[in-house]
GROMACS .gro file of C-alpha atoms in nm:
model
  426
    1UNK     CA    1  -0.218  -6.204   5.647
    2UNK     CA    2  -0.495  -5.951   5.664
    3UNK     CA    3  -0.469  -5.608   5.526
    4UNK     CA    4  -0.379  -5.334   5.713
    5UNK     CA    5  -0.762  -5.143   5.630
    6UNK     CA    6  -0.873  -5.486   5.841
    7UNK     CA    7  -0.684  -5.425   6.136
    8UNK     CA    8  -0.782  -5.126   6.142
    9UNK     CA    9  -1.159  -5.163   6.174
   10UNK     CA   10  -1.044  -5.428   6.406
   11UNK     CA   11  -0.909  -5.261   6.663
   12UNK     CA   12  -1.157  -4.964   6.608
   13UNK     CA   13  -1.402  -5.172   6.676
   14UNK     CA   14  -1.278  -5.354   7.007
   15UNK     CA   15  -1.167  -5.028   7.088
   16UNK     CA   16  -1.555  -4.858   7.077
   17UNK     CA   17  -1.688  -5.204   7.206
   18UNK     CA   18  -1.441  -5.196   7.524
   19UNK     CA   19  -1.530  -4.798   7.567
   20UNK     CA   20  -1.875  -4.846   7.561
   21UNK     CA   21  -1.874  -5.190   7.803
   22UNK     CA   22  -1.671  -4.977   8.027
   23UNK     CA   23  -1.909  -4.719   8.051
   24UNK     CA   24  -2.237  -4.919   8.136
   25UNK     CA   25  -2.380  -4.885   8.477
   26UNK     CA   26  -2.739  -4.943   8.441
   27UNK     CA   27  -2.814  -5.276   8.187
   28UNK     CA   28  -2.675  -5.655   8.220
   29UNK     CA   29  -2.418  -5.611   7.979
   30UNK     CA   30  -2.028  -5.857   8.012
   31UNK     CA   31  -1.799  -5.714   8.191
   32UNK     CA   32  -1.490  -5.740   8.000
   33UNK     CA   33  -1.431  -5.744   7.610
   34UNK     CA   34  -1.146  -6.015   7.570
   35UNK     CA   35  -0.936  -5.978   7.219
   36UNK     CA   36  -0.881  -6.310   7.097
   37UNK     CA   37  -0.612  -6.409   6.824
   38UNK     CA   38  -0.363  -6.119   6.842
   39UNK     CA   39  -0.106  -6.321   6.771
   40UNK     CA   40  -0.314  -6.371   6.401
   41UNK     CA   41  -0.413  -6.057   6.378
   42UNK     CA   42  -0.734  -6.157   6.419
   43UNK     CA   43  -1.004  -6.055   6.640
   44UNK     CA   44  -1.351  -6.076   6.831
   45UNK     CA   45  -1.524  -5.993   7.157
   46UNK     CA   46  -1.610  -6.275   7.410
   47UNK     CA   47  -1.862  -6.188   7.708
   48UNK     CA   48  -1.797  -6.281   8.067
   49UNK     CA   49  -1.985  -6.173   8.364
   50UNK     CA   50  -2.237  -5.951   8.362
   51UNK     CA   51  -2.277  -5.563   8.538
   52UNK     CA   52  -2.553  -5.334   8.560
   53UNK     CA   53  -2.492  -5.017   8.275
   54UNK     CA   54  -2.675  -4.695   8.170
   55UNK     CA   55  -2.562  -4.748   7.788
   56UNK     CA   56  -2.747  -4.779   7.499
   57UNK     CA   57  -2.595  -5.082   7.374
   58UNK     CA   58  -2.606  -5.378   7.478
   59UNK     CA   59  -2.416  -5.747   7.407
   60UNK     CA   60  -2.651  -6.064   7.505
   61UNK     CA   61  -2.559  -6.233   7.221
   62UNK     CA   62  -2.270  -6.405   7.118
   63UNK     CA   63  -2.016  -6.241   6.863
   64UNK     CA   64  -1.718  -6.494   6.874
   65UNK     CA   65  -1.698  -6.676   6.565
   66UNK     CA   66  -1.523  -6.968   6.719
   67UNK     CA   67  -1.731  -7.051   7.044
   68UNK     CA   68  -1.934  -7.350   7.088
   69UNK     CA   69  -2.248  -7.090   7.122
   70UNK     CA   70  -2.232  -6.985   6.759
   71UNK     CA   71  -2.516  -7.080   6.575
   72UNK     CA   72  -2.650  -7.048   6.204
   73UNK     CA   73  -2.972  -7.096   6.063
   74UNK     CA   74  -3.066  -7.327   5.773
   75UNK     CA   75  -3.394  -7.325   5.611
   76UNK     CA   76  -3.382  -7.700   5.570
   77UNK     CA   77  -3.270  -7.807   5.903
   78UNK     CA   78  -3.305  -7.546   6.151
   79UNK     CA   79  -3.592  -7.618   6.419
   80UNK     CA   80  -3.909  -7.326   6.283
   81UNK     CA   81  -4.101  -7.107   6.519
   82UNK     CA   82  -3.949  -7.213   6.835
   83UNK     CA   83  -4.061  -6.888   7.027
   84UNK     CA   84  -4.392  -6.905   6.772
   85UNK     CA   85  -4.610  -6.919   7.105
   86UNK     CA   86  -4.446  -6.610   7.295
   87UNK     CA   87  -4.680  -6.354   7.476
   88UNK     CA   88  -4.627  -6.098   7.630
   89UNK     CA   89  -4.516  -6.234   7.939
   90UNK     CA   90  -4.231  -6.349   7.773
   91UNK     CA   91  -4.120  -5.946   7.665
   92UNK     CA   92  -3.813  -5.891   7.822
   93UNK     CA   93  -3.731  -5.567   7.612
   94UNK     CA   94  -3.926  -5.441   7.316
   95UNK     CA   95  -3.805  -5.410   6.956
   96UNK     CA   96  -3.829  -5.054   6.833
   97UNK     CA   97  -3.730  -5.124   6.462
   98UNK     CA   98  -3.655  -4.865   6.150
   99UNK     CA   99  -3.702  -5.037   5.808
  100UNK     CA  100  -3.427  -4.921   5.589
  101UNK     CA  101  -3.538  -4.970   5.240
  102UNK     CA  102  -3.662  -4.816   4.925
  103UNK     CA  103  -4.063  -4.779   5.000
  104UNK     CA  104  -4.158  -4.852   4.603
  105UNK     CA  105  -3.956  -5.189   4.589
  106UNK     CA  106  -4.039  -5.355   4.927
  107UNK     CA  107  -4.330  -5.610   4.835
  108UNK     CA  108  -4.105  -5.876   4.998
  109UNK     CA  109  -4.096  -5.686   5.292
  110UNK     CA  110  -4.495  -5.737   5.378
  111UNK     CA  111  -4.427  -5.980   5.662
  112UNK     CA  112  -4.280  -5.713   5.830
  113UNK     CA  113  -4.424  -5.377   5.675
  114UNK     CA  114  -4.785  -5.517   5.695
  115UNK     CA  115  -4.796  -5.824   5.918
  116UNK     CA  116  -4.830  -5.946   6.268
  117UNK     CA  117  -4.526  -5.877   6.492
  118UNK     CA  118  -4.438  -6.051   6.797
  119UNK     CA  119  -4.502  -5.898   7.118
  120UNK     CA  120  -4.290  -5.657   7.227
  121UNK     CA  121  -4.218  -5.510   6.908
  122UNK     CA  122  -4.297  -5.241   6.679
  123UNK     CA  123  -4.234  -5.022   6.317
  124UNK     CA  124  -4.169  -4.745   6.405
  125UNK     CA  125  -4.140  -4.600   6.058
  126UNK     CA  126  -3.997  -4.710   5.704
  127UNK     CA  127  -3.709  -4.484   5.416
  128UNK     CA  128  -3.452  -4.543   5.231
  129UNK     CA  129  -3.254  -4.241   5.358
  130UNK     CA  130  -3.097  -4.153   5.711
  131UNK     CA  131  -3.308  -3.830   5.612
  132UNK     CA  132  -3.640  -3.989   5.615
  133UNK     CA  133  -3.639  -4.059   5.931
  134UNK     CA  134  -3.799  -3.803   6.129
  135UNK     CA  135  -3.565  -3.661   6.461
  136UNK     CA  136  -3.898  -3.705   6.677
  137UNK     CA  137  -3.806  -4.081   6.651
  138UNK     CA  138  -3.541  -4.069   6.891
  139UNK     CA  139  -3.793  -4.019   7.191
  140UNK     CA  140  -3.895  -4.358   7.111
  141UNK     CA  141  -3.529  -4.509   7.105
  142UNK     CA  142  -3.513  -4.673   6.826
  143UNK     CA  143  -3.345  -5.016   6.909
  144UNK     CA  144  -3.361  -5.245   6.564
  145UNK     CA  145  -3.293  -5.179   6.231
  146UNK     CA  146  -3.375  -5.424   5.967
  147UNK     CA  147  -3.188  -5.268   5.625
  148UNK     CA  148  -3.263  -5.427   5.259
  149UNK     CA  149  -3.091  -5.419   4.966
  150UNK     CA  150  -3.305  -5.264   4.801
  151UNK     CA  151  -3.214  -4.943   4.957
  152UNK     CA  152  -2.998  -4.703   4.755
  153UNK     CA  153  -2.653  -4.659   4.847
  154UNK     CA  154  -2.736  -4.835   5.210
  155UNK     CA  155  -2.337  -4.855   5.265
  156UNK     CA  156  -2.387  -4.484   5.339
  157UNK     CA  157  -2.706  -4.501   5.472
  158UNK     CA  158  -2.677  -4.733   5.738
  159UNK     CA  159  -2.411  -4.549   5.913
  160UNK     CA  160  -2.602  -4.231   5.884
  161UNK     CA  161  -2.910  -4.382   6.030
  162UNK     CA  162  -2.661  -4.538   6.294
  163UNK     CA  163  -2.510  -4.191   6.400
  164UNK     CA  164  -2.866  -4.031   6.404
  165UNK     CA  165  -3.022  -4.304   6.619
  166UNK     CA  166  -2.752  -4.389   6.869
  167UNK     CA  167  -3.012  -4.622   7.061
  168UNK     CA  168  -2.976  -4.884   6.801
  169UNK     CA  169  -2.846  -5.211   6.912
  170UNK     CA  170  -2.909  -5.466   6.651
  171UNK     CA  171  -2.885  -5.449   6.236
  172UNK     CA  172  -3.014  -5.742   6.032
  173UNK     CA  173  -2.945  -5.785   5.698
  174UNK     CA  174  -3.243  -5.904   5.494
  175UNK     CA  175  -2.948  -6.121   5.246
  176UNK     CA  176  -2.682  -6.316   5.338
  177UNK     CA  177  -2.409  -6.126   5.166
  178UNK     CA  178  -2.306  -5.756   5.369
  179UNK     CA  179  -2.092  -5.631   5.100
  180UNK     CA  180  -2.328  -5.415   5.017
  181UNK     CA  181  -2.312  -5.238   5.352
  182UNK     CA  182  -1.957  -5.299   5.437
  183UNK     CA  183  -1.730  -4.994   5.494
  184UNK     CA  184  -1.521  -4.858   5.774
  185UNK     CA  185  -1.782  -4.654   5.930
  186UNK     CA  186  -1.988  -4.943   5.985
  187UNK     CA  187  -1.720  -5.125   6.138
  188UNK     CA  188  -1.695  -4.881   6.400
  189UNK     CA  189  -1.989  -4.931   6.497
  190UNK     CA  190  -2.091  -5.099   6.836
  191UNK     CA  191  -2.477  -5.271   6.744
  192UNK     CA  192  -2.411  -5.638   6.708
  193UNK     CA  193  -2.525  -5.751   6.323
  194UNK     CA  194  -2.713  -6.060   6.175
  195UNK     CA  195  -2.797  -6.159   5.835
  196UNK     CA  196  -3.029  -6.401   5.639
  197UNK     CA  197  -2.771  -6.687   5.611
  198UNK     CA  198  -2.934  -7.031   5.537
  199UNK     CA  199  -3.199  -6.910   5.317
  200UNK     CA  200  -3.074  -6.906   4.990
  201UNK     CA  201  -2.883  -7.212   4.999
  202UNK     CA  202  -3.041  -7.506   4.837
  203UNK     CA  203  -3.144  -7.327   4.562
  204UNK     CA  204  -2.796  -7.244   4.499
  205UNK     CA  205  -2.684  -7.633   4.551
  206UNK     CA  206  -2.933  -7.755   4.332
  207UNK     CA  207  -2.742  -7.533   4.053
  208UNK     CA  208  -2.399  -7.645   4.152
  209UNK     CA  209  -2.495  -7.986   4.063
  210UNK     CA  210  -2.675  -7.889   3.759
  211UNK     CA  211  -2.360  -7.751   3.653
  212UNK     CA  212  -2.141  -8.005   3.696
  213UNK     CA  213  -2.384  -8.217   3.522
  214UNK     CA  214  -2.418  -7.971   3.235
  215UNK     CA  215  -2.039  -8.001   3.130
  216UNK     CA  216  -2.004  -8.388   3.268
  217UNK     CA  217  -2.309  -8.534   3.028
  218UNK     CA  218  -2.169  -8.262   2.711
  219UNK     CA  219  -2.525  -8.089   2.750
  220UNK     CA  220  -2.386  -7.853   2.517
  221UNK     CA  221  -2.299  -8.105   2.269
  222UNK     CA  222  -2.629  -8.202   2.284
  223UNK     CA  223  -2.733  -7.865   2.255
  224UNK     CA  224  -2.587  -7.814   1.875
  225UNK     CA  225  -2.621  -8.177   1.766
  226UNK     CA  226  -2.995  -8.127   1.793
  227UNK     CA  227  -2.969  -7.755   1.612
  228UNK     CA  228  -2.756  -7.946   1.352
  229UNK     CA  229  -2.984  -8.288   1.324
  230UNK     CA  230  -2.682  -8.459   1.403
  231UNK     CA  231  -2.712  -8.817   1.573
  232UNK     CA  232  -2.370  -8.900   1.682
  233UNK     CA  233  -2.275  -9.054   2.017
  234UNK     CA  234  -1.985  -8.962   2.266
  235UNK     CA  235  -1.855  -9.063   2.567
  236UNK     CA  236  -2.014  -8.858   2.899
  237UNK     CA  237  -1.874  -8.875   3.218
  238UNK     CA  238  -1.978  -8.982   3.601
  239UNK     CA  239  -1.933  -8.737   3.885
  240UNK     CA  240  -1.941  -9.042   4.109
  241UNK     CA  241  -1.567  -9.070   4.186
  242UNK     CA  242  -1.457  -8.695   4.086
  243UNK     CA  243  -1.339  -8.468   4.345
  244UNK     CA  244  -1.504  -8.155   4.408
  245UNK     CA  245  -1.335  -7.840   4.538
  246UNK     CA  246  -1.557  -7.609   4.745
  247UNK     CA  247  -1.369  -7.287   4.856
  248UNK     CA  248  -1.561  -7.105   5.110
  249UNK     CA  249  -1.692  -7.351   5.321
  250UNK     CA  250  -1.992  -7.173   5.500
  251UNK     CA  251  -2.371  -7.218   5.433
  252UNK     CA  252  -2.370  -7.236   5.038
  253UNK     CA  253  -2.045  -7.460   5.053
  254UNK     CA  254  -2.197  -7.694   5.327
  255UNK     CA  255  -2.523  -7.735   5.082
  256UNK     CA  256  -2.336  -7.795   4.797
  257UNK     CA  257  -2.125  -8.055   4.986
  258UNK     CA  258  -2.433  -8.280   5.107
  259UNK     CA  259  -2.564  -8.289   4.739
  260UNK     CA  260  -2.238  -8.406   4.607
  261UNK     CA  261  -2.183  -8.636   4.868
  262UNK     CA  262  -2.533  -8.811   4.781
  263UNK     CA  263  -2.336  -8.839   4.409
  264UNK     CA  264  -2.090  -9.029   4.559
  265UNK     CA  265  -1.809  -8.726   4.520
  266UNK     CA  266  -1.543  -8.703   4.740
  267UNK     CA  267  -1.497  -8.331   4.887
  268UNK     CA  268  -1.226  -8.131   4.964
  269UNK     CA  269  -1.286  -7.810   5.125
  270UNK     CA  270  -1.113  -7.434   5.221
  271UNK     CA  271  -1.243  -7.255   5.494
  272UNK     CA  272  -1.087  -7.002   5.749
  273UNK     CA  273  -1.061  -7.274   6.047
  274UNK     CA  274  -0.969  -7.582   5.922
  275UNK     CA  275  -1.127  -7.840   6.173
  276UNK     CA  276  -1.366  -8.133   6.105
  277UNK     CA  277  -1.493  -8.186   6.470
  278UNK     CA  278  -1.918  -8.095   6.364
  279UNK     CA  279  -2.084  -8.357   6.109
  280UNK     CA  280  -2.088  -8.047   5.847
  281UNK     CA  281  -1.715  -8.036   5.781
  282UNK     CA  282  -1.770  -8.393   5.889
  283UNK     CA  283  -1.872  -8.426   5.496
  284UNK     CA  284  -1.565  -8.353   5.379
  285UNK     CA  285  -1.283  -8.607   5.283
  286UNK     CA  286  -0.993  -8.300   5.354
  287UNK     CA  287  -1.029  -7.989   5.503
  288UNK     CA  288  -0.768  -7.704   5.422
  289UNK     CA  289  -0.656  -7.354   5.595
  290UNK     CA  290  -0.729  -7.072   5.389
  291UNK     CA  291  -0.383  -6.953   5.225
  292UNK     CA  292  -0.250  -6.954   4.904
  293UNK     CA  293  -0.071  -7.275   4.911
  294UNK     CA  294  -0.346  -7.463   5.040
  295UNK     CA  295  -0.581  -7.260   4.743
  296UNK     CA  296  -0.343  -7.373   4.456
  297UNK     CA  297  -0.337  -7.744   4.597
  298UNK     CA  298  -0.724  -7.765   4.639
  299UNK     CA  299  -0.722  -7.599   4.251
  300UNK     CA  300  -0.492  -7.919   4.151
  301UNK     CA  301  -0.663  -8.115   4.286
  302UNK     CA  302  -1.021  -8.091   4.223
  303UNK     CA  303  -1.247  -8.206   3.902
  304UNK     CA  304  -1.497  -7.937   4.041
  305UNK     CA  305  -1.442  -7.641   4.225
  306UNK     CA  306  -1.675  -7.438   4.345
  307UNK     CA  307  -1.652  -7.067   4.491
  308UNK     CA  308  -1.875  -6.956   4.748
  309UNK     CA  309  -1.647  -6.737   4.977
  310UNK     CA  310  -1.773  -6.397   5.046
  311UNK     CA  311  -1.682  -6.066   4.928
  312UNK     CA  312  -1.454  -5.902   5.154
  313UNK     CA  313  -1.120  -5.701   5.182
  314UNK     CA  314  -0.902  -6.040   5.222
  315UNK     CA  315  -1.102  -6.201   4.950
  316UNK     CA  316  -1.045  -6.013   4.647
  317UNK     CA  317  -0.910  -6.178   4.400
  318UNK     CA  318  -0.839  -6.464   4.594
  319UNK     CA  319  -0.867  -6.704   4.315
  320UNK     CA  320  -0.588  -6.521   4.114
  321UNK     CA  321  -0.350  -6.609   3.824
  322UNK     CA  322  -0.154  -6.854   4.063
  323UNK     CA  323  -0.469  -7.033   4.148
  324UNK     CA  324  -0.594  -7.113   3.760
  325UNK     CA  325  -0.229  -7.202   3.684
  326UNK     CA  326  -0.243  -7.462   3.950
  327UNK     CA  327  -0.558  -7.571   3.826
  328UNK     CA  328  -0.571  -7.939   3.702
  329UNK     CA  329  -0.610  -7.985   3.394
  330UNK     CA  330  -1.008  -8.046   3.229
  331UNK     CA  331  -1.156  -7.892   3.543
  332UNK     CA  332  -1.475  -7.717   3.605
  333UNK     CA  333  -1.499  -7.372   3.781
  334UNK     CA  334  -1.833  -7.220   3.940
  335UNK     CA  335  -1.886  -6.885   4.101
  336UNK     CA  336  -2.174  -6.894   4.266
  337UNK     CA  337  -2.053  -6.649   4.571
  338UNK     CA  338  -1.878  -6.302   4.460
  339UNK     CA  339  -1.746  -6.195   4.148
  340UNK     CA  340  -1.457  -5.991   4.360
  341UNK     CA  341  -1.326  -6.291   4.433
  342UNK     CA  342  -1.223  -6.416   4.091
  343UNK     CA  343  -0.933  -6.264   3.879
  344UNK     CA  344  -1.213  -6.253   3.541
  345UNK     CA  345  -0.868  -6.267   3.305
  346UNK     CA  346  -0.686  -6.541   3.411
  347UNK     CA  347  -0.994  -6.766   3.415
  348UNK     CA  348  -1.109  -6.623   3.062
  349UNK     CA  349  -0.723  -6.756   2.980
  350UNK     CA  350  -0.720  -7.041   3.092
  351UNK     CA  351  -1.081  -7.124   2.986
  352UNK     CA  352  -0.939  -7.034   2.640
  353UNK     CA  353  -0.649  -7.256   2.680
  354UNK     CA  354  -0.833  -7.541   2.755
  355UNK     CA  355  -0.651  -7.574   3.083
  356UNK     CA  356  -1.024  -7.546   3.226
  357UNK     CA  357  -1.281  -7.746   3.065
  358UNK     CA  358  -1.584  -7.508   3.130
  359UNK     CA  359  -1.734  -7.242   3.399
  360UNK     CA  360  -2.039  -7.251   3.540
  361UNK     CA  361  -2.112  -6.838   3.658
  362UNK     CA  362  -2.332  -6.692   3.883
  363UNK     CA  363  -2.148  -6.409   3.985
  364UNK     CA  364  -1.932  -6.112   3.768
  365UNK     CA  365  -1.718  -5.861   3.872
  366UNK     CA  366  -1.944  -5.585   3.715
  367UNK     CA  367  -2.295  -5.636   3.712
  368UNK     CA  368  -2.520  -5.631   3.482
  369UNK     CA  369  -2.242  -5.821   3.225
  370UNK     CA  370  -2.148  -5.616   2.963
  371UNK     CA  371  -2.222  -5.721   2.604
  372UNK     CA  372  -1.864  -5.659   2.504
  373UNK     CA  373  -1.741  -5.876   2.764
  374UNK     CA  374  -1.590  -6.187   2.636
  375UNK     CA  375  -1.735  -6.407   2.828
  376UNK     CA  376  -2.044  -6.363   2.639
  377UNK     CA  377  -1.805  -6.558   2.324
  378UNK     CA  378  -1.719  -6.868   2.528
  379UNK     CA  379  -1.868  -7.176   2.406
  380UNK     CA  380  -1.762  -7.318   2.726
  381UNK     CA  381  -1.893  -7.060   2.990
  382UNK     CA  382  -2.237  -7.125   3.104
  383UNK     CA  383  -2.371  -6.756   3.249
  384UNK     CA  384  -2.696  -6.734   3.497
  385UNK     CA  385  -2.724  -6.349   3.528
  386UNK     CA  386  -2.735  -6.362   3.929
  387UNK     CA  387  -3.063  -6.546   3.990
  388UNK     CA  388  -2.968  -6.883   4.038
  389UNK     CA  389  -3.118  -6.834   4.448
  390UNK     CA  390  -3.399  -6.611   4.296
  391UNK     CA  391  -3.687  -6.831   4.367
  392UNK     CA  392  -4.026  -6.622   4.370
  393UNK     CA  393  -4.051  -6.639   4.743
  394UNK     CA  394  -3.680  -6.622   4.861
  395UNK     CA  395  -3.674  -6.262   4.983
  396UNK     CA  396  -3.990  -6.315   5.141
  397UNK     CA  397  -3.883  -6.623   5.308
  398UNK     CA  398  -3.579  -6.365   5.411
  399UNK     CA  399  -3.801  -6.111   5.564
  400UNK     CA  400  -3.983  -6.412   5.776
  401UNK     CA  401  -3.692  -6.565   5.921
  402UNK     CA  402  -3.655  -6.222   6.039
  403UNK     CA  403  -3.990  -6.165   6.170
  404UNK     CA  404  -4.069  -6.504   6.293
  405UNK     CA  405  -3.701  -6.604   6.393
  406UNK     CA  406  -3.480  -6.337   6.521
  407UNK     CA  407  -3.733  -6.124   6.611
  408UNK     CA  408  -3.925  -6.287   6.900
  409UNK     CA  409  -3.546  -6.413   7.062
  410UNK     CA  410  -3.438  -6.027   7.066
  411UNK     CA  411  -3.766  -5.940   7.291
  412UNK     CA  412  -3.681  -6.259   7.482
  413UNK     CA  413  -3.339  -6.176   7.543
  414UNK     CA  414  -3.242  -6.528   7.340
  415UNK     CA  415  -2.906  -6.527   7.126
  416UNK     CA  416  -2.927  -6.394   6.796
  417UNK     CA  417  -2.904  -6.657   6.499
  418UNK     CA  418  -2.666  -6.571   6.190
  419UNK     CA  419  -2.463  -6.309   6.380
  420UNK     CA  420  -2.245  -6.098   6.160
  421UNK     CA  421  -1.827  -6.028   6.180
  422UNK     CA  422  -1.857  -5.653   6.059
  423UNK     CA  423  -1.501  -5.630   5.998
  424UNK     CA  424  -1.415  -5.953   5.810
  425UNK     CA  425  -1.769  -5.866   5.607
  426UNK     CA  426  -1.959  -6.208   5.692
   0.00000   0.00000   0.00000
């Protein structure tokens, strides 16, 4: 069940979204907001016809998580620079963008800051505060914003910007995680939002296996024989047969999956809609709804188990107490998503027990991890401080999909890739 707080954004948002469809008269624009999935308590705006509007916001895009329309990018295997070749002729509406970042650590934001721009758009100006932006800027309408992480304490910067520069129609998130700009002003908030989803993945499936390797050859076994001198031989195990548990089945799960596969793992999978009708979820052996019960089951039965789910109200803590106590027993866990979503304690228990034969983390509740924390002692915990998707070019690769991507179908009036649920977080 979500929490109340998500309802709440919920139905302020369809409730802005309605008021401000109702109230166009000059701009195609749908006609009707339809709320979907009451009866769940879940919810999201699907377009019908179009009328002509005088707001400032418009939705050409699709924002419905489940239609057919809803489309992702993936560095790998998404088609590059299909609107490459636009001119101007192509403009149908310029992009009017405000860079929201910190201006002294942007150097992966050159494509953008510095490069060539598609037709029909334009910088209008860069800062890392609603402040920096000069009021003259609203004569040009500013219609894009394109917000970092980099920028200090963006979850209250974005919505000032937003409020100051009620033109805006579109935010895009230079990394694929929004929990650093989630918050219930932002939810209220009618501009449709993307993100950089499908560019950090490989790198991040490439470590999942490494991982699993890492605890199924005894790596570090290997590790102090060689500091001791010691040639002595032990058993090592295959992954070829084991069962891998990926909960949060979106982009980084998905990745993860098609490496394993190629090991000859069998994959069982949690994800919000449980379906297996696209050859993604296609990869999976079993595909489960994303409740408790169905948690603690994947959790007994998986060798592996990865987390990738997102940080968001409904995830916190997800993989609680109950989950590691359903755990089977000699199992590996990896975080490579949030560290919200893990109760730290009971897997630092039941690492200590035994009941889990190692961890493989990513991700921490508090970040940088502090020296007194125990998992620092664990001989079975192998730590990556946050950097296993930090190639040198990844954030740069970020700020091109953006450029060279999303950019040119805005000014062509083309649906959005990676669109954003602002009140579920991702």
């Amino acid at each position: 069940m979500l929490s109340r707080i998500r309802i709440q954004q919920a139905e302020r948002y369809i409730l802005r979204s309605v008021s401000s469809i109702s109230s166009i008269n000059s701009r195609q624009v749908p006609t009707t907001a339809a709320v979907a999935g009451l009866s769940s308590r879940t919810f999201s705006i699907r377009a019908t016809a179009p009328v002509a509007s005088s707001s400032p916001y418009e939705f050409p895009y699709t924002c419905d998580p489940l239609s057919k329309k809803y489309k992702f990018w993936n560095r790998e295997e998404s088609e590059h620079g299909k609107y490459a070749s636009i001119t101007q002729a192509d403009v149908k509406k310029e992009a009017r963008i405000l860079s929201l970042c910190d201006p002294d650590n942007c150097d992966a934001n050159v494509a953008l800051h510095e490069g060539t721009l598609p037709p029909g758009a334009t910088l209008l100006a860069i800062g890392k505060t609603a402040e920096d932006f000069d009021e003259a800027l609203k004569d040009q309408k500013p219609n894009v914003v394109f917000v970092s992480p980099s920028c200090p304490k963006a979850r209250v910067q974005l919505p000032a910007l937003l409020q100051k520069f009620p033109t805006v129609e579109w935010v895009h998130a230079q990394s694929a995680g929004i929990d650093f700009l989630v918050c219930d002003e932002l939810s209220a908030t009618t501009p449709v939002m993307t993100n950089a989803k499908g560019q950090f993945s490989s790198s991040l499936a490439e470590y999942a296996m490494l991982a699993c390797s890492y605890f199924a050859k005894g790596i570090p076994q290997l590790i102090r024989q060689k500091g001791a001198k010691s040639w002595t031989k032990f058993d090592v195990q295959e992954l070829r047969g084991q069962t891998m548990g990926i909960v949060g089945y979106g982009d980084v799960g998905r990745a993860v999956a098609k490496l394993a596969k190629q090991y000859g793992m069998k994959i069982v999978a949690l994800r919000r809609n449980p379906r297996r009708d696209t050859d993604e979820e296609k990869l999976c052996d079993v595909v489960y709804g994303n409740d408790k019960a169905s948690l603690n089951r994947l959790m007994s039965e998986s060798d592996y188990i990865v987390c990738s789910a997102p940080s968001t109200v409904d995830t916190k803590g997800m993989v609680n107490a109950d989950a590691f106590a359903s755990v089977k027993d000699g199992a590996v866990f990896l975080n490579l998503g949030r560290g919200l979503v893990v109760d730290e304690e009971a897997m630092i228990k039941a690492l200590k027990s035994g009941k889990l034969k190692g961890a493989a983390l990513d991700v921490f509740i508090e970040e940088p991890l502090p020296e007194d924390n125990e998992l620092w002692e664990l001989d079975n915990v192998l730590i990556s401080p946050h950097n296993m998707d930090q190639t040198s070019t990844f954030m740069h690769e970020a700020t091109e999909f953006f450029v060279n991507e999303n950019l040119p179908r805005f000014v062509c009036k083309e649906e959005l890739l990676n669109p954003v649920d602002k009140v579920a977080g991702y």
